[in-house]
mmCIF file of C-alpha atoms and ligand atoms in Angstrom:
data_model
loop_
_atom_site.group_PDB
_atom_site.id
_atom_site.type_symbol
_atom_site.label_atom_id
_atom_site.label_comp_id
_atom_site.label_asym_id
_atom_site.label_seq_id
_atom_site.Cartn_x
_atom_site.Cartn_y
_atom_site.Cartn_z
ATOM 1 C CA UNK A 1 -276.351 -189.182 118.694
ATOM 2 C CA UNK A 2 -272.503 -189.964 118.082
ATOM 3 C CA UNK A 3 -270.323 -187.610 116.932
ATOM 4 C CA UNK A 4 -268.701 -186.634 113.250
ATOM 5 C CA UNK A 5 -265.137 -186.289 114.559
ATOM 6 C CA UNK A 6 -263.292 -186.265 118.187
ATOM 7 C CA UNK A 7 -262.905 -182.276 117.180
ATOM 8 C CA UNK A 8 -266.255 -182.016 116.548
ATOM 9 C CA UNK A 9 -266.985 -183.446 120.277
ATOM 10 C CA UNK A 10 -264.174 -181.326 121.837
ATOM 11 C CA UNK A 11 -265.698 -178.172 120.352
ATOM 12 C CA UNK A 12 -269.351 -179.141 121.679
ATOM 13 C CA UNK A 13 -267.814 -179.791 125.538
ATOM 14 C CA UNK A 14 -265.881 -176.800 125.229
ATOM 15 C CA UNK A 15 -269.179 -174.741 124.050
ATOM 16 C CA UNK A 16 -271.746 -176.354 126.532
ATOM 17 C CA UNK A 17 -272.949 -174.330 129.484
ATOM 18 C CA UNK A 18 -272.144 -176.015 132.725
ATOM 19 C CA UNK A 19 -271.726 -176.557 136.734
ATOM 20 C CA UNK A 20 -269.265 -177.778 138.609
ATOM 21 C CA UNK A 21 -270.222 -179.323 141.929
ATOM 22 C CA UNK A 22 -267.056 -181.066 143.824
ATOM 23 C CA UNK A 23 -264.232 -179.107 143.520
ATOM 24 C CA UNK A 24 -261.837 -178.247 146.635
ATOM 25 C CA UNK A 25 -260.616 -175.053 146.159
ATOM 26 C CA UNK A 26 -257.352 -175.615 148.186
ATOM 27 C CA UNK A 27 -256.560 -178.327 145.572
ATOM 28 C CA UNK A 28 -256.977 -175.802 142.587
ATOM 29 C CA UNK A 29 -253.200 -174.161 143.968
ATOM 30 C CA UNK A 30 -251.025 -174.303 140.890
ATOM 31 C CA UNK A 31 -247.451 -175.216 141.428
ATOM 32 C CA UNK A 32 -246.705 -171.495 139.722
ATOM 33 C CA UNK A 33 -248.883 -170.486 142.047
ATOM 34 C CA UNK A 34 -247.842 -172.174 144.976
ATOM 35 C CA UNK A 35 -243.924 -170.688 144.189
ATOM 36 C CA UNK A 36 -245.216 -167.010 144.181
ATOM 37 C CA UNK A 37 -247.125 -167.617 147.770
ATOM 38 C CA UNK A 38 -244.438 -169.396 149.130
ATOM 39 C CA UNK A 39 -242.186 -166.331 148.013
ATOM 40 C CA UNK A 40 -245.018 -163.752 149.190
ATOM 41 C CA UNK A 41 -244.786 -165.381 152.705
ATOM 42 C CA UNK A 42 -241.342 -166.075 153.193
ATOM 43 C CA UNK A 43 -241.859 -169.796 153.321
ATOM 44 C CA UNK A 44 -239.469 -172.803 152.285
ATOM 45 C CA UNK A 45 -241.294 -175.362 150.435
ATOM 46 C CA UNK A 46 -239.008 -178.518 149.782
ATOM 47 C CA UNK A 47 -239.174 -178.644 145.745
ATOM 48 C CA UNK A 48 -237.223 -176.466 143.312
ATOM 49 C CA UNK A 49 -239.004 -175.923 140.632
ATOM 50 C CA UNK A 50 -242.768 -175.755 139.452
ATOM 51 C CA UNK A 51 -242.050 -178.607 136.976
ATOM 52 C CA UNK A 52 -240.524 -180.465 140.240
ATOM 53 C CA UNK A 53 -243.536 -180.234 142.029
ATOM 54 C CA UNK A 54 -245.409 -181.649 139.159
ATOM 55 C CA UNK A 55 -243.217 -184.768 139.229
ATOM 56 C CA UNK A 56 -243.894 -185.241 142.976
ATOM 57 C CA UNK A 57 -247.636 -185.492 141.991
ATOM 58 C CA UNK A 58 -247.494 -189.451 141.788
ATOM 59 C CA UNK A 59 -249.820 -191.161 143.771
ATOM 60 C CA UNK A 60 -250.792 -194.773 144.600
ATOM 61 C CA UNK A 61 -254.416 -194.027 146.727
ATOM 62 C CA UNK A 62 -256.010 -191.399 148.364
ATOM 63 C CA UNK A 63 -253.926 -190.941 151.549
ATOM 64 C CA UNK A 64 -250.517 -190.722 149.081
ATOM 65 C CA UNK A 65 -252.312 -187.345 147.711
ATOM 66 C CA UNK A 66 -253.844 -185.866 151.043
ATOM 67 C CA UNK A 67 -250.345 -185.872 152.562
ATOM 68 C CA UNK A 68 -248.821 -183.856 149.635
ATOM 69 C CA UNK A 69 -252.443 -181.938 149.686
ATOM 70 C CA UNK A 70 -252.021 -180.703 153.442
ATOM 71 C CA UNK A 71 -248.227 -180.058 152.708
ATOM 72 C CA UNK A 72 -249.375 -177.466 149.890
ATOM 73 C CA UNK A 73 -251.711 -175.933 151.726
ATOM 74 C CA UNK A 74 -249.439 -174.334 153.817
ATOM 75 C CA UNK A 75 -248.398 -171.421 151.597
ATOM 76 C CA UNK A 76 -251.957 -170.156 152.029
ATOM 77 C CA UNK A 77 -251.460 -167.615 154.997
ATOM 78 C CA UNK A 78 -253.454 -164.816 153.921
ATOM 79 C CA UNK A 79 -256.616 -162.982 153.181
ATOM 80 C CA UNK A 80 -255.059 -162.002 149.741
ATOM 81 C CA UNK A 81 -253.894 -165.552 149.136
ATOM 82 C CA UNK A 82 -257.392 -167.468 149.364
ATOM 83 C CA UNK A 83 -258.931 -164.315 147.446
ATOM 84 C CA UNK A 84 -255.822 -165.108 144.645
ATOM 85 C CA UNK A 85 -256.620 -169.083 144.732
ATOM 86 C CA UNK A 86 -260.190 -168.499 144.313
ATOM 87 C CA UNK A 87 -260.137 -166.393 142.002
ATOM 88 C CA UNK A 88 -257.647 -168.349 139.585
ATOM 89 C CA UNK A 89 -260.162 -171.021 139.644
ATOM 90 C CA UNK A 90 -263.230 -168.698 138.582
ATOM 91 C CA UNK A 91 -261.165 -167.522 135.659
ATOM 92 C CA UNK A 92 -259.703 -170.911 134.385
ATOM 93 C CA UNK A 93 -263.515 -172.395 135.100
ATOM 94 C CA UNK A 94 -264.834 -169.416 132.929
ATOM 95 C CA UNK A 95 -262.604 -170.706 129.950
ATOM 96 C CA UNK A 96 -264.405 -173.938 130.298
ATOM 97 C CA UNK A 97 -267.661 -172.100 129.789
ATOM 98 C CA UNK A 98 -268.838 -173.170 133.507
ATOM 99 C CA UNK A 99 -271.405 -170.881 135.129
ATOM 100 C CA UNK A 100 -271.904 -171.860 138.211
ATOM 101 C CA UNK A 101 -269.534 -173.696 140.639
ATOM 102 C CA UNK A 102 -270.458 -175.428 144.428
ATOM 103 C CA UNK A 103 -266.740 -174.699 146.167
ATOM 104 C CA UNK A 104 -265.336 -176.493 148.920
ATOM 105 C CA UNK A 105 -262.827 -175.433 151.389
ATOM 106 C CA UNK A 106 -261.115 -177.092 154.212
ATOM 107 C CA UNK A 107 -261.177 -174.814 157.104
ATOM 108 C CA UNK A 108 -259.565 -177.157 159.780
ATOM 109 C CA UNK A 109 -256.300 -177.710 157.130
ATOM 110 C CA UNK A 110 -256.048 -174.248 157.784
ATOM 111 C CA UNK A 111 -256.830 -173.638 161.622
ATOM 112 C CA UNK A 112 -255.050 -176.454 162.266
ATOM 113 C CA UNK A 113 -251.591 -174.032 161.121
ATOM 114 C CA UNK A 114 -252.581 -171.233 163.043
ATOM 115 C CA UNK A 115 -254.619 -169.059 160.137
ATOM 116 C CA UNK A 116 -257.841 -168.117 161.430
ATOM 117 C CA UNK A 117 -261.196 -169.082 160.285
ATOM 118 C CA UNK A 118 -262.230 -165.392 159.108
ATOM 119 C CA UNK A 119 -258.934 -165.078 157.044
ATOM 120 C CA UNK A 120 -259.658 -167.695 154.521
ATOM 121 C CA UNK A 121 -263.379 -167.742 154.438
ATOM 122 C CA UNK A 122 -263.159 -163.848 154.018
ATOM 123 C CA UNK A 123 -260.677 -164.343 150.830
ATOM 124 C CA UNK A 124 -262.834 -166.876 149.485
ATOM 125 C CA UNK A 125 -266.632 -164.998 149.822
ATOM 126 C CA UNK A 126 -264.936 -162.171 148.242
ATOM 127 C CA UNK A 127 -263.453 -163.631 145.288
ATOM 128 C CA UNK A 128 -267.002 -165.651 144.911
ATOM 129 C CA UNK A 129 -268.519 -162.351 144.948
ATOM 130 C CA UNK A 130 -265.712 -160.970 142.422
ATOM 131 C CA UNK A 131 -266.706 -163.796 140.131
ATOM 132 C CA UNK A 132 -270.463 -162.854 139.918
ATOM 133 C CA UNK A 133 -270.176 -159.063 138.922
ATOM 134 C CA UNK A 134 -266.999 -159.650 136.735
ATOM 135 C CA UNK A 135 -267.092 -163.041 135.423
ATOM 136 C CA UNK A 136 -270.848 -163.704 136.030
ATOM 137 C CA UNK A 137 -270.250 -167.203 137.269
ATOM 138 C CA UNK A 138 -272.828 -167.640 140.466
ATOM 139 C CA UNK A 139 -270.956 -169.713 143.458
ATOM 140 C CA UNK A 140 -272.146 -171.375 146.577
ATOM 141 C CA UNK A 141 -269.444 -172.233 149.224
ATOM 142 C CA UNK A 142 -270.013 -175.972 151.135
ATOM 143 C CA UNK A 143 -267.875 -176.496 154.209
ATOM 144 C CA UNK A 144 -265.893 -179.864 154.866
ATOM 145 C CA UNK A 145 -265.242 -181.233 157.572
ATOM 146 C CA UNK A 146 -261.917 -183.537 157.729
ATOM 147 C CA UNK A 147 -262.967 -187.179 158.749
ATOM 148 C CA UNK A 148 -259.556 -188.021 160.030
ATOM 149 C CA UNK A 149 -260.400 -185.690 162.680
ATOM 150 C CA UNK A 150 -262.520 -185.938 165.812
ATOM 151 C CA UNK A 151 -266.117 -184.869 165.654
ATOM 152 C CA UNK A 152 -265.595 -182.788 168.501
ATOM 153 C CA UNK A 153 -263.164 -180.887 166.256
ATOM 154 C CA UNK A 154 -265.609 -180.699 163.595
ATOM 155 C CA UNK A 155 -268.125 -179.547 166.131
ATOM 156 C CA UNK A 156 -265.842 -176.516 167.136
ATOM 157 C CA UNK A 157 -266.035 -175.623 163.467
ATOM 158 C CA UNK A 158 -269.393 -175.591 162.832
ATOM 159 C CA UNK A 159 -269.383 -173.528 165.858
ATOM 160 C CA UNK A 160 -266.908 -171.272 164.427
ATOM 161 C CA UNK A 161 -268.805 -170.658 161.415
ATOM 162 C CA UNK A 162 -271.801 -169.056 163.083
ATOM 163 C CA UNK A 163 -270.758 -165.617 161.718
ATOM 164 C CA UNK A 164 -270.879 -166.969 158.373
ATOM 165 C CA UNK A 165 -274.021 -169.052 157.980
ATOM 166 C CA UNK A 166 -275.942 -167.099 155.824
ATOM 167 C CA UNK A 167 -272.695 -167.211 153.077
ATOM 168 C CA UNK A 168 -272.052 -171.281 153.727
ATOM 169 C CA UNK A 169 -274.603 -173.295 151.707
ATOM 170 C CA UNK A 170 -273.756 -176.902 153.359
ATOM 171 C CA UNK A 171 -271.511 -178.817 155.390
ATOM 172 C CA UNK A 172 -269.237 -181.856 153.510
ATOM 173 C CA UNK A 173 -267.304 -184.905 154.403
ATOM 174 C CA UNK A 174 -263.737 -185.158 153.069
ATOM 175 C CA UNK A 175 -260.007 -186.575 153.802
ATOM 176 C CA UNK A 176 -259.148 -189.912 154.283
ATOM 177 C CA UNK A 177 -262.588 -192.427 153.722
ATOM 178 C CA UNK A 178 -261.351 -195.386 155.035
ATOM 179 C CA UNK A 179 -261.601 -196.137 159.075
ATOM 180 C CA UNK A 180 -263.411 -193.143 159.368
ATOM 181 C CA UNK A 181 -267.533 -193.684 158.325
ATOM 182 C CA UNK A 182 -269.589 -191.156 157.777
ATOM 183 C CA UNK A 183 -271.257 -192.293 161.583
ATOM 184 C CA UNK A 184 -268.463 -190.893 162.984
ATOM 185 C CA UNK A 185 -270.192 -187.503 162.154
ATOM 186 C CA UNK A 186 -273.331 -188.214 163.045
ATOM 187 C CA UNK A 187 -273.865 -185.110 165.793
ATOM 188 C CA UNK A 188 -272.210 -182.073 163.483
ATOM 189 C CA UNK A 189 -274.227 -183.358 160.575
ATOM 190 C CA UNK A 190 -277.529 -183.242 162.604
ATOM 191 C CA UNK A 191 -276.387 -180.125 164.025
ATOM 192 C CA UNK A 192 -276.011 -178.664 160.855
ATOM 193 C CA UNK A 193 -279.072 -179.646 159.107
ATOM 194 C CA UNK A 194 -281.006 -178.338 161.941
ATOM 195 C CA UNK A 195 -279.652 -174.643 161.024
ATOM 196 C CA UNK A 196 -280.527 -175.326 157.921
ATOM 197 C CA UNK A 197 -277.321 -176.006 155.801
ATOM 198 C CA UNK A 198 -277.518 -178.925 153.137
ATOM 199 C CA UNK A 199 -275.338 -181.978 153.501
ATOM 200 C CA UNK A 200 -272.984 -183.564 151.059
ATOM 201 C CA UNK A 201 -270.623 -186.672 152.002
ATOM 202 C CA UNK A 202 -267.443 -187.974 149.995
ATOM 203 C CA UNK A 203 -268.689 -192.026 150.528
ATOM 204 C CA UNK A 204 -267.736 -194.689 148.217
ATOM 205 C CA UNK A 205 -264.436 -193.034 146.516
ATOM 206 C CA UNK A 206 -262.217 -195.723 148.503
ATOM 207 C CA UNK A 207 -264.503 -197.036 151.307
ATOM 208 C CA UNK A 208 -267.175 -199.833 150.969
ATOM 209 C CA UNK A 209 -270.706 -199.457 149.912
ATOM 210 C CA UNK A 210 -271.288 -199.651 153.589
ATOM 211 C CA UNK A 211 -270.677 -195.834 153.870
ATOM 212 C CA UNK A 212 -272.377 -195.077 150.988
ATOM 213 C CA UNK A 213 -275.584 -196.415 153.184
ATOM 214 C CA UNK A 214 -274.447 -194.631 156.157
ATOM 215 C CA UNK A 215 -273.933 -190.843 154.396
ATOM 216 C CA UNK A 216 -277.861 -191.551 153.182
ATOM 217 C CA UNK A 217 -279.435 -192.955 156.517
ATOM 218 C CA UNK A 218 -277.275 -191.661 159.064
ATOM 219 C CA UNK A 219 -275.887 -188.042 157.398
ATOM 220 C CA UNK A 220 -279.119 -187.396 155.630
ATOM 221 C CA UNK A 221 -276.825 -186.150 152.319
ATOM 222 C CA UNK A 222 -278.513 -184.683 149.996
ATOM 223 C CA UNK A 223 -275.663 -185.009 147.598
ATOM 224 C CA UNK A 224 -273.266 -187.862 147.374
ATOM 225 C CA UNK A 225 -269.842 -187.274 146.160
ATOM 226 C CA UNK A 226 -267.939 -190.151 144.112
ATOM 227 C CA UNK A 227 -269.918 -192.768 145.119
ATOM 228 C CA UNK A 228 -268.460 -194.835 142.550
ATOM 229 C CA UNK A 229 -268.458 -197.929 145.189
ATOM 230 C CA UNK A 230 -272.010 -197.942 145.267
ATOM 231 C CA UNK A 231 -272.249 -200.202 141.898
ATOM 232 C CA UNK A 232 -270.938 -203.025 143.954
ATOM 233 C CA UNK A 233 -274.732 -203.327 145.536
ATOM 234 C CA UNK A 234 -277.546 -203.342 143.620
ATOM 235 C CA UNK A 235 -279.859 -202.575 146.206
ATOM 236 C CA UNK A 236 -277.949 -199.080 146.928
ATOM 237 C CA UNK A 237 -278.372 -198.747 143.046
ATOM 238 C CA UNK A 238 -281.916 -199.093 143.738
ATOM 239 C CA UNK A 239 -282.107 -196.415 146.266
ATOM 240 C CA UNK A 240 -280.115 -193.909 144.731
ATOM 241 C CA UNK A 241 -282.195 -194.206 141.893
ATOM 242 C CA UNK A 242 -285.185 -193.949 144.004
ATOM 243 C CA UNK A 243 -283.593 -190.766 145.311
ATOM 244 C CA UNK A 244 -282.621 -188.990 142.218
ATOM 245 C CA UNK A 245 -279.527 -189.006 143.972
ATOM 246 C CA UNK A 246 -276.732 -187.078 142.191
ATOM 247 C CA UNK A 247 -273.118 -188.145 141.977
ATOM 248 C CA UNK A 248 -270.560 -185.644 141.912
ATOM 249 C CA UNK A 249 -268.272 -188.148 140.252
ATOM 250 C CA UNK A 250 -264.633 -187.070 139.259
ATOM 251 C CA UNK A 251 -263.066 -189.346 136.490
ATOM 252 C CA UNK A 252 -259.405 -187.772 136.450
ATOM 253 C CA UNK A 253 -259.235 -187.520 140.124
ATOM 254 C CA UNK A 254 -260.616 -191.726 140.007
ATOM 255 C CA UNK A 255 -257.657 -192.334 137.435
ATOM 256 C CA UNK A 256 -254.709 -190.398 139.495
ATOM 257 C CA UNK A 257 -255.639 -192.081 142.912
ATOM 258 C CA UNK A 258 -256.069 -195.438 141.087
ATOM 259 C CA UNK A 259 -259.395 -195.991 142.381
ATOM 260 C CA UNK A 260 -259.540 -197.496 138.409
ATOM 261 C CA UNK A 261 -256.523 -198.583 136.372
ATOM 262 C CA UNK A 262 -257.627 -196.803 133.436
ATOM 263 C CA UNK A 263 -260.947 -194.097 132.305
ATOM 264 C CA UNK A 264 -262.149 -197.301 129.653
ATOM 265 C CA UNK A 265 -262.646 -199.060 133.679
ATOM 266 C CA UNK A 266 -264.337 -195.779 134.730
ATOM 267 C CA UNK A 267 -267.880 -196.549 136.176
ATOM 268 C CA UNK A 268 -269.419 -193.303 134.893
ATOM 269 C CA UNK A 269 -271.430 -194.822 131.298
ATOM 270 C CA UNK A 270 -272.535 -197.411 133.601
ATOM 271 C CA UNK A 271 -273.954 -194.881 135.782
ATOM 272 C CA UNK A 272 -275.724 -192.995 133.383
ATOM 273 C CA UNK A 273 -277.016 -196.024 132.045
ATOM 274 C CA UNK A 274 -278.414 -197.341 134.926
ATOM 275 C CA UNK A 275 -280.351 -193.764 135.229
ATOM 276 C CA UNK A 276 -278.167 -192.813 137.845
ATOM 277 C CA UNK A 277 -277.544 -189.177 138.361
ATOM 278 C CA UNK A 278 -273.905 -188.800 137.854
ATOM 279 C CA UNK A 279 -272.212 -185.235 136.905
ATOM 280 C CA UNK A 280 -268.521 -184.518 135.938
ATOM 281 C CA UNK A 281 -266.194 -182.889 138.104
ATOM 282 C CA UNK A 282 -262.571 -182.141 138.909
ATOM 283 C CA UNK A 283 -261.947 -182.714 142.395
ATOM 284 C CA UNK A 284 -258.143 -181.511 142.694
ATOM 285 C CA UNK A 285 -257.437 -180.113 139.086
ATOM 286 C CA UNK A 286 -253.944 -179.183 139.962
ATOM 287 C CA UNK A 287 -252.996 -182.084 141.355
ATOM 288 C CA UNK A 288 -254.768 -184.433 138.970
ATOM 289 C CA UNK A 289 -254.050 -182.921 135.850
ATOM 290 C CA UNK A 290 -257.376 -180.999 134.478
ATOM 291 C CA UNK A 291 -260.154 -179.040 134.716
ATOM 292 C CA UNK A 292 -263.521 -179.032 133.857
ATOM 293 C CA UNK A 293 -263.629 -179.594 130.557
ATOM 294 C CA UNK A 294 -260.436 -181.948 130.727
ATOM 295 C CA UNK A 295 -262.401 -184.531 132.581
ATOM 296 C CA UNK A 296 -265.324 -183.899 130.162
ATOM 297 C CA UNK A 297 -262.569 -184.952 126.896
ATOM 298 C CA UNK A 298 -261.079 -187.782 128.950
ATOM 299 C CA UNK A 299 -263.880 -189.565 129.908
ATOM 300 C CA UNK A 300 -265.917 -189.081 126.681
ATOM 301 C CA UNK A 301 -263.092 -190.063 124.879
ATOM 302 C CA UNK A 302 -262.152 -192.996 126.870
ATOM 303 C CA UNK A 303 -265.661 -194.106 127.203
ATOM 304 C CA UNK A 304 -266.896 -193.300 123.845
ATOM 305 C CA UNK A 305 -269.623 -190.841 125.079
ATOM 306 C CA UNK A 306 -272.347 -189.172 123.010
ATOM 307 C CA UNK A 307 -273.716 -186.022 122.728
ATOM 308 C CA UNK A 308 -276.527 -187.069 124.455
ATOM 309 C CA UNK A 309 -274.243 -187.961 127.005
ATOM 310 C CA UNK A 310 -272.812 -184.721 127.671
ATOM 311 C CA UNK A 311 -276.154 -183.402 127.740
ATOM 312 C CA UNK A 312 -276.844 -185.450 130.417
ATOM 313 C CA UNK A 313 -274.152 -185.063 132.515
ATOM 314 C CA UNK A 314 -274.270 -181.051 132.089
ATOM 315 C CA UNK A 315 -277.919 -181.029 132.564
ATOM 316 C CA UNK A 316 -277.372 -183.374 135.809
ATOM 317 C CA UNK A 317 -274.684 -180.317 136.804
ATOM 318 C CA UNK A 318 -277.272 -177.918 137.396
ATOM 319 C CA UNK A 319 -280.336 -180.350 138.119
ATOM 320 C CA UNK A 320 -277.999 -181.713 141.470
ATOM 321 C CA UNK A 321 -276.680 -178.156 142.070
ATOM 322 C CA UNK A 322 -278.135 -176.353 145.108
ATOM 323 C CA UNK A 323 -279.374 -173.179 142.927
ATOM 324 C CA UNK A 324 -283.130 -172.854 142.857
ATOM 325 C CA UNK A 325 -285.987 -174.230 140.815
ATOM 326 C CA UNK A 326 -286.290 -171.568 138.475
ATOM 327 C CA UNK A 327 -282.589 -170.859 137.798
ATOM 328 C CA UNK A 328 -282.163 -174.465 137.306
ATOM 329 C CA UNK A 329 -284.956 -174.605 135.063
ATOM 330 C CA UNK A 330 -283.346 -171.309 133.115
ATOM 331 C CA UNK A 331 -279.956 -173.120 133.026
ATOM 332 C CA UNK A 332 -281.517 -176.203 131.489
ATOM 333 C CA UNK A 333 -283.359 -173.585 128.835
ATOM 334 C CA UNK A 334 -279.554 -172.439 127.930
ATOM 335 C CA UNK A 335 -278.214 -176.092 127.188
ATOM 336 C CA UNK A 336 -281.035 -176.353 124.933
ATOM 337 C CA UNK A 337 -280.858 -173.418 123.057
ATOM 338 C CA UNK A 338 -276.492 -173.964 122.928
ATOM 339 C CA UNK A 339 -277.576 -177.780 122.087
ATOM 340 C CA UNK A 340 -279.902 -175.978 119.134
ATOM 341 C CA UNK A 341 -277.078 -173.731 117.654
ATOM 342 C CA UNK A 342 -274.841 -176.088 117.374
ATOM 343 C CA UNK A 343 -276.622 -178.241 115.706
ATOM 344 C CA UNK A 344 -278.590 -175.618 113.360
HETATM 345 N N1 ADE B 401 -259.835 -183.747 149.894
HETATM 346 C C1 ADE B 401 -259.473 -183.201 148.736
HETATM 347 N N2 ADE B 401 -259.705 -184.063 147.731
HETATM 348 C C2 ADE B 401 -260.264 -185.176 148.277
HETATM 349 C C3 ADE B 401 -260.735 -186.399 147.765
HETATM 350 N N3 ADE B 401 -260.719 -186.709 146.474
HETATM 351 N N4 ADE B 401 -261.224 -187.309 148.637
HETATM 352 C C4 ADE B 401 -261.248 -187.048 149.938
HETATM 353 N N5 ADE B 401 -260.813 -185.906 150.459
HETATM 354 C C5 ADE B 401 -260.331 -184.972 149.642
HETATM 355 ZN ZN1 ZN B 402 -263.265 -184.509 146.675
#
């Protein structure tokens, strides 16, 4: 069903219960935010102003944005600052009527600069758990490993998560996609699996459909994130559909990296139409300009979404999350009674 007015769909994203299951917490910093740490730790950063920084947020691909990503990162020196980060998220995802969110965090962009493993995982486990009680948004924390690095790094950091295994849900594949396929991580991803922590792989955002095959056969992902290259093969198609594979696909993030010229290119009705199991995400929302709910407006405006639509994509949210059966089920039961309202 279409429809009455573009307020009328605004309103009904706004309203809809929701997940959010690629987001990288270190690229939720705020320029505001990234002033007052800088400040906090005594640390030059080479811009002047917030509204500066925002102007420096112009990129041509992916790499353009992970080198001003890393550079930004290195405000965050403390306990206090991850639990601040973190928690600025929860409370701007909470406006957006999310309840549930599937973090990442980058632990080698940060003991790669000398700030220990324990100080931002502890930040970030505590503002998850400050979310639930206060906010009651439920959170799961997945662990990336960078794919410009070695696997023998990424090996050391599984390694030095062993303290924290029963708070990390899954491992992840991030940074830059191309010349580094997910069979470069072969090892750590078995490794993981075989202590039991889920896998999810960023394939297909900028690299070939190639290592979209290789994050199913070789990584064993039980979550695919972007994938937007996969379209180019129909046979992949096939098999994610097989799978019930869901997408974590990020439209804004997609427009600012110019993996498409503009949203009305964006792959994502395509996907949905083709049964595929694509959800709506924000990737970097301070870097590409929106949250939750921003992406949701974009894309539905630019692709002329319905409310079945949205439905589908928030239903997919929870259906891909990593939350059990019967909360998934009860989450469903809540779109369907909002879904009710708003129509009655
Ligand atoms: N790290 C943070 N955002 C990323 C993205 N969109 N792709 C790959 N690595 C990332
Ligand atoms: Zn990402």
């Amino acid at each position: 069903m279409s429809f009455a007015s573009p307020e009328q769909r605004g309103a009904f994203i706004a309203g809809i219960p929701k997940a959010e299951l690629h987001l990288h917490i270190e690229g939720s910093l705020e320029p505001e935010m990234m002033f007052a740490l800088a400040q906090r730790n005594a640390i030059d950063i080479p811009f002047a102003s917030a509204e500066e920084v925002r102007k420096a947020y112009a990129f041509s691909n992916l790499q353009d944005f992970l080198d001003i990503y890393y550079q930004g990162m290195n405000v965050l020196r403390t306990e206090q600052d991850f639990y601040d980060l973190t928690t600025a998220y929860f409370r701007r995802i909470h406006a957006d009527n999310a309840i549930h969110a599937e973090i990442f965090f980058d632990p080698q962009g940060h003991t790669e600069r000398g700030v220990a493993f324990s100080t931002a995982i502890d930040g970030i486990l505590r503002a998850m758990d400050d979310a639930q009680s206060d906010l009651n948004i439920s959170s799961q924390l997945i662990m990336c490993f960078l794919r410009h690095l070695s696997e023998e790094d990424a090996l050391a950091t599984l390694e030095e998560a062993t303290p924290y295994l029963d708070r990390i849900s899954g491992v992840g594949l991030d940074s830059s996609e191309l010349g580094h396929p997910p069979s470069k991580f072969a090892k750590v991803f078995a490794k993981a699996k075989a202590l039991g922590l889920k896998a999810v792989a960023h394939a297909g955002e900028e690299g070939p459909p190639d290592y979209v095959w290789e994050a199913l056969d070789i990584l064993k992902i039980e979550r695919m994130d972007h994938g937007n290259r996969s379209l180019e093969d129909p046979r992949l198609v096939q098999r994610l559909q097989d799978n019930q594979m869901t997408l974590t696909v990020c439209p804004l993030s997609n427009l600012s990296l110019c993996v498409v010229d503009n949203l009305k290119d964006h792959p994502l009705k395509k996907m949905l139409d083709l049964g595929l199991h694509a959800t709506i995400n924000s990737d970097d929302p301070s870097y590409f300009g929106g949250y939750l709910n921003d992406n949701y407006e974009a894309t539905a405006s630019a692709l002329n979404l319905d409310k079945d639509d949205i439905i589908a994509l928030a239903k997919n949210s929870f259906r891909g999350s990593f939350l059990d059966e019967e909360t998934i089920a009860q989450s469903l039961r809540h779109i369907d009674d909002y879904v009710a309202r708003f129509d009655g």
